[in-house]
XYZ file of C-alpha atoms in Angstrom:
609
model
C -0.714 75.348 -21.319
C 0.962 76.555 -24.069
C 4.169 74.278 -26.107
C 7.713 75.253 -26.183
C 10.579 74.143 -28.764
C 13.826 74.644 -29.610
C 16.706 73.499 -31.275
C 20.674 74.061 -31.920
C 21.821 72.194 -34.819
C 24.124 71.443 -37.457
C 21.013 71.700 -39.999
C 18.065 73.864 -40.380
C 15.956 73.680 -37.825
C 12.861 75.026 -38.756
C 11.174 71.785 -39.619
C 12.255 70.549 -35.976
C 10.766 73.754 -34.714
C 7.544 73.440 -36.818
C 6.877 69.459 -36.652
C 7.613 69.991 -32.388
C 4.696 72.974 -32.493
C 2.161 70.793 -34.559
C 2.526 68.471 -31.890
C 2.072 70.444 -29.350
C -0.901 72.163 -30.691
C -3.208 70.456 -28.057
C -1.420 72.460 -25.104
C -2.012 75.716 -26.731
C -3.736 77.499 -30.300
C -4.420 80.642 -30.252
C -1.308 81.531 -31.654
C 2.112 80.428 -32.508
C 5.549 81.754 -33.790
C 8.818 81.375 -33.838
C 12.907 82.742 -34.117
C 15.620 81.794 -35.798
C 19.446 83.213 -35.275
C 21.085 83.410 -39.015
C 23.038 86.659 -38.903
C 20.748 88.277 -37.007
C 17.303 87.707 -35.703
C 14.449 86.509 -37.769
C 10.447 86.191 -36.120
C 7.952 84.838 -37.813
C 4.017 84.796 -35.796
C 0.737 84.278 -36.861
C -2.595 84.234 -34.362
C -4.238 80.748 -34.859
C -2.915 78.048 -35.819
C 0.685 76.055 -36.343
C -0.754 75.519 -40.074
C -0.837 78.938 -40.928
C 2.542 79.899 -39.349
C 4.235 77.054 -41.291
C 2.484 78.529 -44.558
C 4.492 82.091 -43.642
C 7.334 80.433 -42.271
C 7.919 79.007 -45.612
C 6.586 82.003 -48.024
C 9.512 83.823 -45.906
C 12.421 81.194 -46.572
C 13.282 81.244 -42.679
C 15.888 78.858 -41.652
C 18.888 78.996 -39.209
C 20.874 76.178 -37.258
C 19.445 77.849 -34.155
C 15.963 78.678 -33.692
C 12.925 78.782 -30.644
C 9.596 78.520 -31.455
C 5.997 78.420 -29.330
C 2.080 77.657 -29.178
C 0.371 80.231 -26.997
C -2.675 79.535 -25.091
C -3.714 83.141 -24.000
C -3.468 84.043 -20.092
C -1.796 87.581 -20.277
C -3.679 89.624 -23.286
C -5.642 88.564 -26.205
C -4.814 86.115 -28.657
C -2.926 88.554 -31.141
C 0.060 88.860 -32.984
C 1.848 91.092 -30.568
C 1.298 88.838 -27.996
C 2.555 85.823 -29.742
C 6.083 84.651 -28.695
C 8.824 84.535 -29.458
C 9.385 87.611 -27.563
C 12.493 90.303 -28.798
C 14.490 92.932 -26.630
C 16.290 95.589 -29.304
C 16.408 92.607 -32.139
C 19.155 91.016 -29.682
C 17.433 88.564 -27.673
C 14.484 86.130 -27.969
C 12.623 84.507 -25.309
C 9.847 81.467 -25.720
C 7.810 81.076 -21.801
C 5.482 79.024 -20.102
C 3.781 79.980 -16.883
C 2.793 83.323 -15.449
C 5.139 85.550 -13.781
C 3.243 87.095 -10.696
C 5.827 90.099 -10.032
C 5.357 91.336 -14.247
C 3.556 94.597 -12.996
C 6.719 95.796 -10.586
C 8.929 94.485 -13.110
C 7.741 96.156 -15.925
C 7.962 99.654 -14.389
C 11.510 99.025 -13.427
C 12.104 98.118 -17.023
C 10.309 101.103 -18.360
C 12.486 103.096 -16.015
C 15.923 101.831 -17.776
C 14.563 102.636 -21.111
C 12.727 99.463 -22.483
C 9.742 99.645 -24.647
C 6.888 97.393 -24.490
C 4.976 96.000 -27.660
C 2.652 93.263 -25.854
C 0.317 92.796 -23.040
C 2.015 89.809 -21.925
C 4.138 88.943 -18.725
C 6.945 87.452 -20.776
C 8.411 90.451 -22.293
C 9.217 91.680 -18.856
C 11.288 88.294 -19.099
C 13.187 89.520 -22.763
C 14.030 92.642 -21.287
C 15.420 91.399 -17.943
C 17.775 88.832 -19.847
C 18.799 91.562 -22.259
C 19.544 94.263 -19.651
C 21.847 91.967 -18.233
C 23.632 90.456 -21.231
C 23.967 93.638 -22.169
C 26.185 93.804 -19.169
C 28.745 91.429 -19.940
C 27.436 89.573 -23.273
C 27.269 86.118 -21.096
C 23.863 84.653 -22.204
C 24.262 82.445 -19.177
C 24.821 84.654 -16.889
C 22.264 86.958 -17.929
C 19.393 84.109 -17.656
C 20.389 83.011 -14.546
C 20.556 86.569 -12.936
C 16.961 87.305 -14.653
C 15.633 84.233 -13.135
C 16.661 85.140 -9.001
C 13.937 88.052 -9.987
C 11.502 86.083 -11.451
C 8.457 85.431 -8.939
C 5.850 82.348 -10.231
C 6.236 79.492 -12.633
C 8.105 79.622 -15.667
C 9.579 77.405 -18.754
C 11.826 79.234 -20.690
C 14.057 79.424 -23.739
C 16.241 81.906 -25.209
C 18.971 82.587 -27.790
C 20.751 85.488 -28.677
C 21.909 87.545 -31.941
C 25.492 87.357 -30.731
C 25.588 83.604 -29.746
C 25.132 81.585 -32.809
C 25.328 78.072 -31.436
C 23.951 78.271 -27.909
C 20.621 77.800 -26.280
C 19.974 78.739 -22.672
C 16.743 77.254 -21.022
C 15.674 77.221 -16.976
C 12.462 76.032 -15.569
C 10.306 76.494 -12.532
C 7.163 74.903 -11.642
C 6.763 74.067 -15.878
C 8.032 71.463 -17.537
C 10.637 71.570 -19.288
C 12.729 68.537 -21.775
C 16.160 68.841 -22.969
C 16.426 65.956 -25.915
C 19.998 64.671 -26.602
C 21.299 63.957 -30.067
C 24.561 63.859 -31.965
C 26.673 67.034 -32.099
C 22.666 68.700 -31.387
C 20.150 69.429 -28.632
C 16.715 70.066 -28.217
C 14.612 71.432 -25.371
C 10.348 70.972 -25.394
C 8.119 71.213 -23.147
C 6.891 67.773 -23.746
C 8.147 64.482 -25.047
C 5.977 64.252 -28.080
C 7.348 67.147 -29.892
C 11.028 65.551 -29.712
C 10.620 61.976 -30.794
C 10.757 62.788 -34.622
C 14.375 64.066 -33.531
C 15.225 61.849 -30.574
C 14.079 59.433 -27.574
C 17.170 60.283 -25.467
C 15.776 62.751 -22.696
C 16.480 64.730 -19.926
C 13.806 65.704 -16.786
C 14.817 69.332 -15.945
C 14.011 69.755 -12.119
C 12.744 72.450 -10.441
C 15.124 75.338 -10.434
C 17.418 73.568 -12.934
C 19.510 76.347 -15.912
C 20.471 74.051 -18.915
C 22.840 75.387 -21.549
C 23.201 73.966 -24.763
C 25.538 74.230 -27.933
C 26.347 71.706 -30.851
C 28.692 69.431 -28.377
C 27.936 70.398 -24.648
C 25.259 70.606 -22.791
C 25.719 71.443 -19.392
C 22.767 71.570 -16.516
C 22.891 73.641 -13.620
C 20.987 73.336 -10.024
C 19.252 76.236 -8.346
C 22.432 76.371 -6.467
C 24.488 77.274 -9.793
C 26.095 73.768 -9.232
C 26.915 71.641 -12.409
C 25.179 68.567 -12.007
C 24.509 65.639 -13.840
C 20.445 64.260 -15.088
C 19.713 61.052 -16.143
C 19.199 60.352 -19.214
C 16.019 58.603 -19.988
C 14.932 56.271 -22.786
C 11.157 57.000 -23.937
C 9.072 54.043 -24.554
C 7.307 56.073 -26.898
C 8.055 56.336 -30.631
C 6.703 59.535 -33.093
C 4.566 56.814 -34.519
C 2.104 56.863 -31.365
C 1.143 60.631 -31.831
C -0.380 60.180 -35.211
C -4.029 60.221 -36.654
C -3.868 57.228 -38.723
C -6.857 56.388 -40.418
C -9.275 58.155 -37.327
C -11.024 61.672 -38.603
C -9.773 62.785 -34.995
C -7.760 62.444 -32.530
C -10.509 62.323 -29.864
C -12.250 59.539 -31.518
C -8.678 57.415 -31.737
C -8.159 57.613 -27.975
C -11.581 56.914 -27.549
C -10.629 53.126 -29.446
C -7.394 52.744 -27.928
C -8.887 52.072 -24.668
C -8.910 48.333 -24.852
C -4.944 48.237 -25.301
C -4.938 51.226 -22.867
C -6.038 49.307 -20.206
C -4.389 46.289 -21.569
C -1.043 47.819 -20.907
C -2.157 49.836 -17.505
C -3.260 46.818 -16.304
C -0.498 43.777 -17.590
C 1.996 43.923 -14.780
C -0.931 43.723 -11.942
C -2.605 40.875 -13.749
C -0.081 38.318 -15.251
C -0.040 36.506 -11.854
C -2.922 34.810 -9.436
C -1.960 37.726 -6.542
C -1.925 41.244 -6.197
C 1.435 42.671 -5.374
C 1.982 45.935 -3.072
C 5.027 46.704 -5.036
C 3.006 47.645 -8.107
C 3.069 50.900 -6.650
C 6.854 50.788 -5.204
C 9.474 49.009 -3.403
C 8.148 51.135 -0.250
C 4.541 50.616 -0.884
C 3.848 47.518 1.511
C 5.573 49.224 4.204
C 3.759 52.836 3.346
C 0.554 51.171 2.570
C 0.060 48.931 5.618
C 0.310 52.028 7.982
C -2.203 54.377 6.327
C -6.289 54.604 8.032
C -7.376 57.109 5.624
C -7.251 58.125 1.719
C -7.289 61.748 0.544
C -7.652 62.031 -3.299
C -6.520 65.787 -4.895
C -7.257 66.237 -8.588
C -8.921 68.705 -11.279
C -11.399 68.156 -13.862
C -11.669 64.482 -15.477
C -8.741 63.156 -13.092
C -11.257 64.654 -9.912
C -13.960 62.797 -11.099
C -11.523 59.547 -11.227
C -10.987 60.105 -7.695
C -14.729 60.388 -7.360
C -15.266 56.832 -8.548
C -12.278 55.655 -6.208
C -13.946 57.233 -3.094
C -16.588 54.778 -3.741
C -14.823 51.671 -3.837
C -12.107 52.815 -1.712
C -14.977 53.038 1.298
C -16.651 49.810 0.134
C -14.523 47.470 -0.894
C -11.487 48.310 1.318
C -13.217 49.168 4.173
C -11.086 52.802 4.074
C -12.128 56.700 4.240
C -11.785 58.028 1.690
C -12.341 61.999 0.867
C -11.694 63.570 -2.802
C -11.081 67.417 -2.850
C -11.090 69.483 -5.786
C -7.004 70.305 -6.025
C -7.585 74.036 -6.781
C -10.099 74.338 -3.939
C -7.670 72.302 -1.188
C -4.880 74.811 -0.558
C -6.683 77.637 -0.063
C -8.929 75.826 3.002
C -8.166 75.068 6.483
C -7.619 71.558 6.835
C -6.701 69.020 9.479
C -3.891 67.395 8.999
C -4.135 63.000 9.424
C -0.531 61.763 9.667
C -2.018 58.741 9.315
C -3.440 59.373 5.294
C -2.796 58.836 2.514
C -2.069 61.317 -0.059
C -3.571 60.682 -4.071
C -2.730 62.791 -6.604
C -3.939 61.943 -9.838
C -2.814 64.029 -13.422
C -2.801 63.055 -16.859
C 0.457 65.083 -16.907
C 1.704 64.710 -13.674
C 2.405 68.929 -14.371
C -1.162 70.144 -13.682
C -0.446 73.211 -11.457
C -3.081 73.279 -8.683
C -2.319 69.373 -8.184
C 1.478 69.818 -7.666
C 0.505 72.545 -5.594
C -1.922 71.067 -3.359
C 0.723 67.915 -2.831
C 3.230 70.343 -1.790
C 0.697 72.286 0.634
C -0.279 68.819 2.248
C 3.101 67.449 2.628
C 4.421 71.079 4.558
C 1.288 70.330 6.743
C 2.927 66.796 7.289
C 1.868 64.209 5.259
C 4.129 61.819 4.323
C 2.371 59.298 2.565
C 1.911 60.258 -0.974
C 1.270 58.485 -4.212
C 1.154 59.857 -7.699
C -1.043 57.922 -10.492
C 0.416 59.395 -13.778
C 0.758 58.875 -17.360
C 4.102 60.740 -17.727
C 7.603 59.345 -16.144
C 9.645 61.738 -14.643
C 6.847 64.126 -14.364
C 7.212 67.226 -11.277
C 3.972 65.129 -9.638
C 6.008 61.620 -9.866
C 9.291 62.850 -8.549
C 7.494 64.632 -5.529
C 5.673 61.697 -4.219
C 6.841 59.108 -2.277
C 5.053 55.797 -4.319
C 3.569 56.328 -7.869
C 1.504 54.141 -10.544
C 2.189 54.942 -14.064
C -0.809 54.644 -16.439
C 0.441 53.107 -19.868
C -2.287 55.255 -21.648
C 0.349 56.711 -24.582
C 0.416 60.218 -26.057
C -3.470 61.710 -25.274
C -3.258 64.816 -27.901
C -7.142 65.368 -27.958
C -7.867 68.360 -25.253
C -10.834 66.120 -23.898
C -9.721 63.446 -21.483
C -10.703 60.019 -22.578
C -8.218 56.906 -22.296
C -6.252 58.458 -19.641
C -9.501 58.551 -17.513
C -10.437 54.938 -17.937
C -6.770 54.204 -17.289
C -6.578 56.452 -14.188
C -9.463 53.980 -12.801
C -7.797 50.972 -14.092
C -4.972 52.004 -11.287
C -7.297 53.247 -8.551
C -9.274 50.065 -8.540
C -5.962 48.316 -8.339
C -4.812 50.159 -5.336
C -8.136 49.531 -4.275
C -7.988 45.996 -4.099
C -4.321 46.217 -2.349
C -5.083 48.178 0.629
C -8.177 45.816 0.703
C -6.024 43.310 0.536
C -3.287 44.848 3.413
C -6.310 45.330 5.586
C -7.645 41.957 5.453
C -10.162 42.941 3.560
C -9.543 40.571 0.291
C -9.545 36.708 0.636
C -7.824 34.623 -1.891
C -11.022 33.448 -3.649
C -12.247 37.464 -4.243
C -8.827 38.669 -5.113
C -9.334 36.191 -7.873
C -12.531 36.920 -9.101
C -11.050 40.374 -9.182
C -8.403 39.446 -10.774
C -10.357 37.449 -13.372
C -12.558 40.454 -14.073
C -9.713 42.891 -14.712
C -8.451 40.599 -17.533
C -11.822 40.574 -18.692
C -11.952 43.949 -18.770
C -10.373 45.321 -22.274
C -12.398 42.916 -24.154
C -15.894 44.328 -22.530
C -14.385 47.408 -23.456
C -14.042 46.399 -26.894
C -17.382 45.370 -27.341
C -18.987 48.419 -25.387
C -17.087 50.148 -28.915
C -19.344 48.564 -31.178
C -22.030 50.590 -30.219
C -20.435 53.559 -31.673
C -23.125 53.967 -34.767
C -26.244 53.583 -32.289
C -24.576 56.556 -30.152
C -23.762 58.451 -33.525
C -27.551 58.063 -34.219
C -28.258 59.827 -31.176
C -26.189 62.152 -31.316
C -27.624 63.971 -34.574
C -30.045 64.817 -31.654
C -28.505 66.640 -30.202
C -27.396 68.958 -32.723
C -29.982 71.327 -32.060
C -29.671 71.269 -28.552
C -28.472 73.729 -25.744
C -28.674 71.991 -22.742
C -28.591 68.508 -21.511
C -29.133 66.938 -18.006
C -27.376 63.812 -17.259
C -28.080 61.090 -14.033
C -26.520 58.601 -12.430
C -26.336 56.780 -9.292
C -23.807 55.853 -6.171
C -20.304 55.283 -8.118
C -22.189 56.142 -11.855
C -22.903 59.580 -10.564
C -19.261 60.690 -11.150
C -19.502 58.744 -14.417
C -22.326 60.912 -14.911
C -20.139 64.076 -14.105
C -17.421 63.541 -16.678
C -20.199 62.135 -19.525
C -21.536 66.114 -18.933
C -17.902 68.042 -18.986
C -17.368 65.754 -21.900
C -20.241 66.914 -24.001
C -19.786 70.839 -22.918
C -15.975 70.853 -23.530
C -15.975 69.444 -26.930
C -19.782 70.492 -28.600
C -20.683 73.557 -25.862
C -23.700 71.920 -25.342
C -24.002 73.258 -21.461
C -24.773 70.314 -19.631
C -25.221 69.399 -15.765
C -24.592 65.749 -14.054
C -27.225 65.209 -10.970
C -27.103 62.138 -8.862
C -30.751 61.289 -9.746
C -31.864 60.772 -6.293
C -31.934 64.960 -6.101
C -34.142 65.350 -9.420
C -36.651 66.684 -7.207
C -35.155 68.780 -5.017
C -34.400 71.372 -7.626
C -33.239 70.152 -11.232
C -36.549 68.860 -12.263
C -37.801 72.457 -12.952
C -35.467 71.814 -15.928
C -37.306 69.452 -17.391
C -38.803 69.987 -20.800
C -39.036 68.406 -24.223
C -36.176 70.247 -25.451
C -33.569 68.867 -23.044
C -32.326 65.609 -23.337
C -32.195 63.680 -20.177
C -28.910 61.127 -20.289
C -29.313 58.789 -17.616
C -26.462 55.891 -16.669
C -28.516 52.788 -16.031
C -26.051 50.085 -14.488
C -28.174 46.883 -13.054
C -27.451 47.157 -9.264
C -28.677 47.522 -6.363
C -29.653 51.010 -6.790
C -31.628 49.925 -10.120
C -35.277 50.673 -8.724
C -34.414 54.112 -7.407
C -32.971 54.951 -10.707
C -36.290 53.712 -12.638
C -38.513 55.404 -9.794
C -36.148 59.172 -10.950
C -36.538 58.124 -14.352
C -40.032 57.832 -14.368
C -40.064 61.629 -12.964
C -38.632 62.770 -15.826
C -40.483 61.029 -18.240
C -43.633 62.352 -16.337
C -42.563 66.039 -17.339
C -42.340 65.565 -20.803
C -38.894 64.777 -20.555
C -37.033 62.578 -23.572
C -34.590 59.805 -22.023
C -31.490 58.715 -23.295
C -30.577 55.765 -21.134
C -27.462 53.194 -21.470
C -28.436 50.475 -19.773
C -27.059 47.387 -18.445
C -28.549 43.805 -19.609
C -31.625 42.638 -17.476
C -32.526 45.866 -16.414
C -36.153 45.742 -18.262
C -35.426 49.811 -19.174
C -38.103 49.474 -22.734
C -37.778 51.463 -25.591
C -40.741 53.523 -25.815
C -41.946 57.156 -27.090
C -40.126 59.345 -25.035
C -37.128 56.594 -23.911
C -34.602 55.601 -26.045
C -32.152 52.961 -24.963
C -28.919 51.514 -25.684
C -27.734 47.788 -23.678
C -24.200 47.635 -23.032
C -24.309 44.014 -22.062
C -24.018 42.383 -18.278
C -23.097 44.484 -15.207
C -19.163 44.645 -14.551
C -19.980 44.952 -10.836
C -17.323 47.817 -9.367
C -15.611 47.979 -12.382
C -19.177 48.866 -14.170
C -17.884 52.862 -14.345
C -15.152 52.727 -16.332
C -17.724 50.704 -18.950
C -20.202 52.699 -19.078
C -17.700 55.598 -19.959
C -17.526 54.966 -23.266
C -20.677 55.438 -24.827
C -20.687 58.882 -22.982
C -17.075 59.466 -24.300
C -19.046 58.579 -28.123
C -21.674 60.878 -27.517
C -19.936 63.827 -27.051
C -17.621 63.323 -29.687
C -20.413 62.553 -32.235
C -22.264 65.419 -31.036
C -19.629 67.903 -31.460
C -19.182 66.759 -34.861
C -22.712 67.150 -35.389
C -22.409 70.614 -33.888
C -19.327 71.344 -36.463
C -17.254 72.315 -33.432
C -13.483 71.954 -33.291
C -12.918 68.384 -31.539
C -9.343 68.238 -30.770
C -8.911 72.110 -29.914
C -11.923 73.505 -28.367
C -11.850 76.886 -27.985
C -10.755 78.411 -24.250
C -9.001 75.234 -23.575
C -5.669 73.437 -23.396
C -4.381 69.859 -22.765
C -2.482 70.434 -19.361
C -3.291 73.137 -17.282
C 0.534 74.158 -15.851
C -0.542 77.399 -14.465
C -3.140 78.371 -11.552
């Protein structure tokens, strides 16, 4: 949620500040703003978009050497200008936040009680306020942020600058992430990656608790303990370069065709050889892996349905249980502890808030095997598990999931096949077909893209549309799953994934001419049930939409249209027949004229509950 910047500087930093928003858009749009310190305090906000604040921001001549600026994705009031940060206390301080402070009620009425005024609905002016009551004290912006923060209850990211303190940036993070970027004789802080690299690679992982406070030559990092302490400093792989459009109309449909060098990358390391190696996953990963008897998979949205697919092969192909909870849902249960599991968490992010917080809730139950599949180093998820994978997926801007999904089951089929392997599971001669088929799999994936205009023909069907059933079967019912969140995220086309098998105990009532049935049609052994479902649909008046597998004899026909993605991929079928669904939604929400990248009530990584 939401995207923080800032910058101290020996130039204007308002570009810095407006080029870091734009690239942050995906976490947050429903407003934006920022602050600059040149003499005094200058705001500039507009609700909507980063475009129309850098239209005002330059009708307005704002610059200054030291500046914080912010995306808002709404949780505490509407999306207006009064709730758009930055946030000011008496035209002294400014504070940028992201996260939700749980005590804002109690500390609002304390603040109203020593004379403060409110202007927003928000929980982060109760944040402004606190710091300025106690600079006010002494006129130590340090001091005064890390005093506010001992009364700060929940997660938070912030920044803030003062009037008075022309050259110095104070940030401080709990349970958000937060980036302080090095540079020369200047210093940055974001709260991710991508809205640095125009400025610098050189970053710094701000853990939990951690007070960082920067000028033009110093900056100095602080533990929860007030201790000066030294971060590494960490290269990025990535360059600005990555997080552009190019020649694509979005940024959905770009990720959707960088899948084949997605999973090229994801899967390099794990290939290159004729064996599978433990250690993909960490020097202690033999030792760790060889003891666990069960897997336990936490994860939201597109990263739960992931696990989904991995519960599947997990259970057949390793020989392993294997449950997959919904991350949000497993805290707040009773459950019964297995010393004995392992412990998945999968995030995009690695920051997603009810994942970190399930991990934590089943490691203080005792769990000490844990593993992190990520595509962000040095994220809070990484650095509190014990092993971790790291996807190679690059910067996903679009809000709707797509090559860090496929990428996500590149890895879980890969620690598939090790604990398969640990368990005796795996002889040499299917390790390598296995092997041979994950080097195969980029270029299937390639061709699978071709088919883009036949789904973009299909799509302009669904234009009209306002609902949309969609089936699968054993591991291509969770493919099923994500193909529907897909379509209602990005068009708002509602849509429900069934495994087909319960079309008639319930969804079949559904069934008219006016909603499109997508069914995932993989030639396996559960080919003849699907058919049999199929055929109950069609039976209804129902109108099919059916990828299909080679050999599977599905006919084109009044009523059934179909499109042949080639020969079954065996396990590794899923993350195929992804990407026509991924093409559908994407050409029906153009269709639809909806917003692709941004859709509305939505933001790229979810850091608050």
């Amino acid at each position: 949620m939401c995207g923080i910047v800032g910058a101290v500087a020996q130039r204007n930093v308002v570009p810095i500040l407006l080029e870091g928003l734009r690239r942050l858009e995906y976490r947050g749009y429903d407003s934006a703003g920022l602050v600059t310190v040149n003499g005094g305090l200058t705001r500039v906000r507009s609700v909507g978009r980063v475009a129309s604040l850098t239209e005002d921001t330059k009708a307005l001549g704002v610059h200054g050497h030291l500046g914080i600026a912010h995306t808002r994705w709404a949780t505490h009031g509407a999306p207006t200008e009064h709730n758009a940060h930055p946030h000011i206390s008496r035209n002294e301080v400014a504070v940028v936040h992201n996260g939700i402070i749980e005590n804002h009620e109690e500390l609002r009425e304390k603040l109203k009680g020593l004379g403060y005024h409110f202007e927003s609905e928000t929980d982060t002016e109760v944040i402004v306020h606190l710091v300025h009551h106690h600079y006010y004290q002494n006129r130590n912006l340090l001091d005064a942020v890390r005093q506010t923060v001992t009364e700060l209850q929940g997660a938070y990211a912030i920044g803030v600058i003062a009037k008075d303190s022309p050259h110095q940036l104070v940030c401080a993070r709990k349970g958000s992430p937060l980036i302080v970027g090095m540079g020369i004789e200047e210093h940055f802080i974001a709260s991710d990656a991508s809205a640095l690299l125009p400025v610098t690679q050189r970053l710094i992982y701000l853990e939990d608790g951690d007070i960082a406070d920067l000028g033009l030559l110093h900056a100095n990092i602080y533990n929860r303990k007030g201790e000066e302490i030294t971060r590494k400093v960490h290269v990025s792989e990535l360059t600005a370069d990555m997080a552009e459009l190019g020649h694509y109309r979005h940024y959905m449909q770009k990720e959707i065709h960088e899948q084949p060098r997605a999973l090229t990358d994801t899967l390099q390391t794990a290939v290159m050889g004729s064996t599978l190696s433990p250690a993909l996953f960490g020097p202690e990963a033999e030792a760790t892996l060889s003891r666990v008897k069960a897997v336990t998979i936490l994860a939201c949205g597109t990263s739960y349905h992931a696990g989904r697919v991995a519960g599947y092969w997990l259970e057949s192909i390793a020989g392993i249980p294997a449950n997959v909870e919904i991350a949000s849902e497993y805290r707040y249960r009773d459950t019964i502890p297995n010393p004995d599991a392992l412990i998945v968490t999968i995030s995009q992010s690695g920051e997603t808030a009810d994942t970190l917080a399930a991990l934590q809730n089943a490691i203080e139950l005792g769990h000490t095997h844990t593993l992190t599949i990520c595509n962000v180093p040095e994220s809070a998820l990484t650095r509190a598990s014990k092993l971790k994978f790291l996807t190679r997926a690059g910067p996903e801007i679009g809000v709707a999931s797509t090559k860090a999904f496929t990428t996500q089951l590149a890895a879980l089929f890969l620690l598939t096949l090790v604990l398969a392997k640990l368990r005796g599971r795996l002889n040499p001669e299917q390790e390598a077909t296995y092997l041979q088929a994950l080097r195969q799999l980029p270029l299937q994936a390639q061709e699978v893209l071709k088919l883009e205009p036949a789904v973009e023909e299909w799509a302009r069907r669904f234009a009209n549309k306002h609902h949309a059933l969609f089936l699968g079967r054993g591991q291509h019912y969770p493919i099923a799953l994500e193909g529907a969140l897909k379509l209602k995220e990005i068009s708002y086309i509602h849509a429900e994934a069934y495994p087909a098998g319960e079309l008639k105990h319930g969804p079949l009532a559904l069934v008219d001419k006016d909603m499109p049935v997508v069914a995932v049609a993989p030639n396996d052994l559960l080919l003849d049930k699907l058919k049999s479902n199929l055929q109950e649909v069609r039976a209804r008046g129902g109108e099919l939409y059916v990828f299909a597998d080679m050999e599977t004899h599905i006919r084109e026909e009044e009523g059934v249209h179909v499109i042949q993605l080639g020969s079954h991929a065996g396990p590794l079928s899923p993350i195929l027949h992804t990407l026509p669904l991924q093409l559908l939604s994407y050409h029906a929400a153009l269709q639809k004229g909806t917003d692709v990248d941004k859709p509305r009530n939505l933001a790229k990584s979810v850091t608050v509950e």
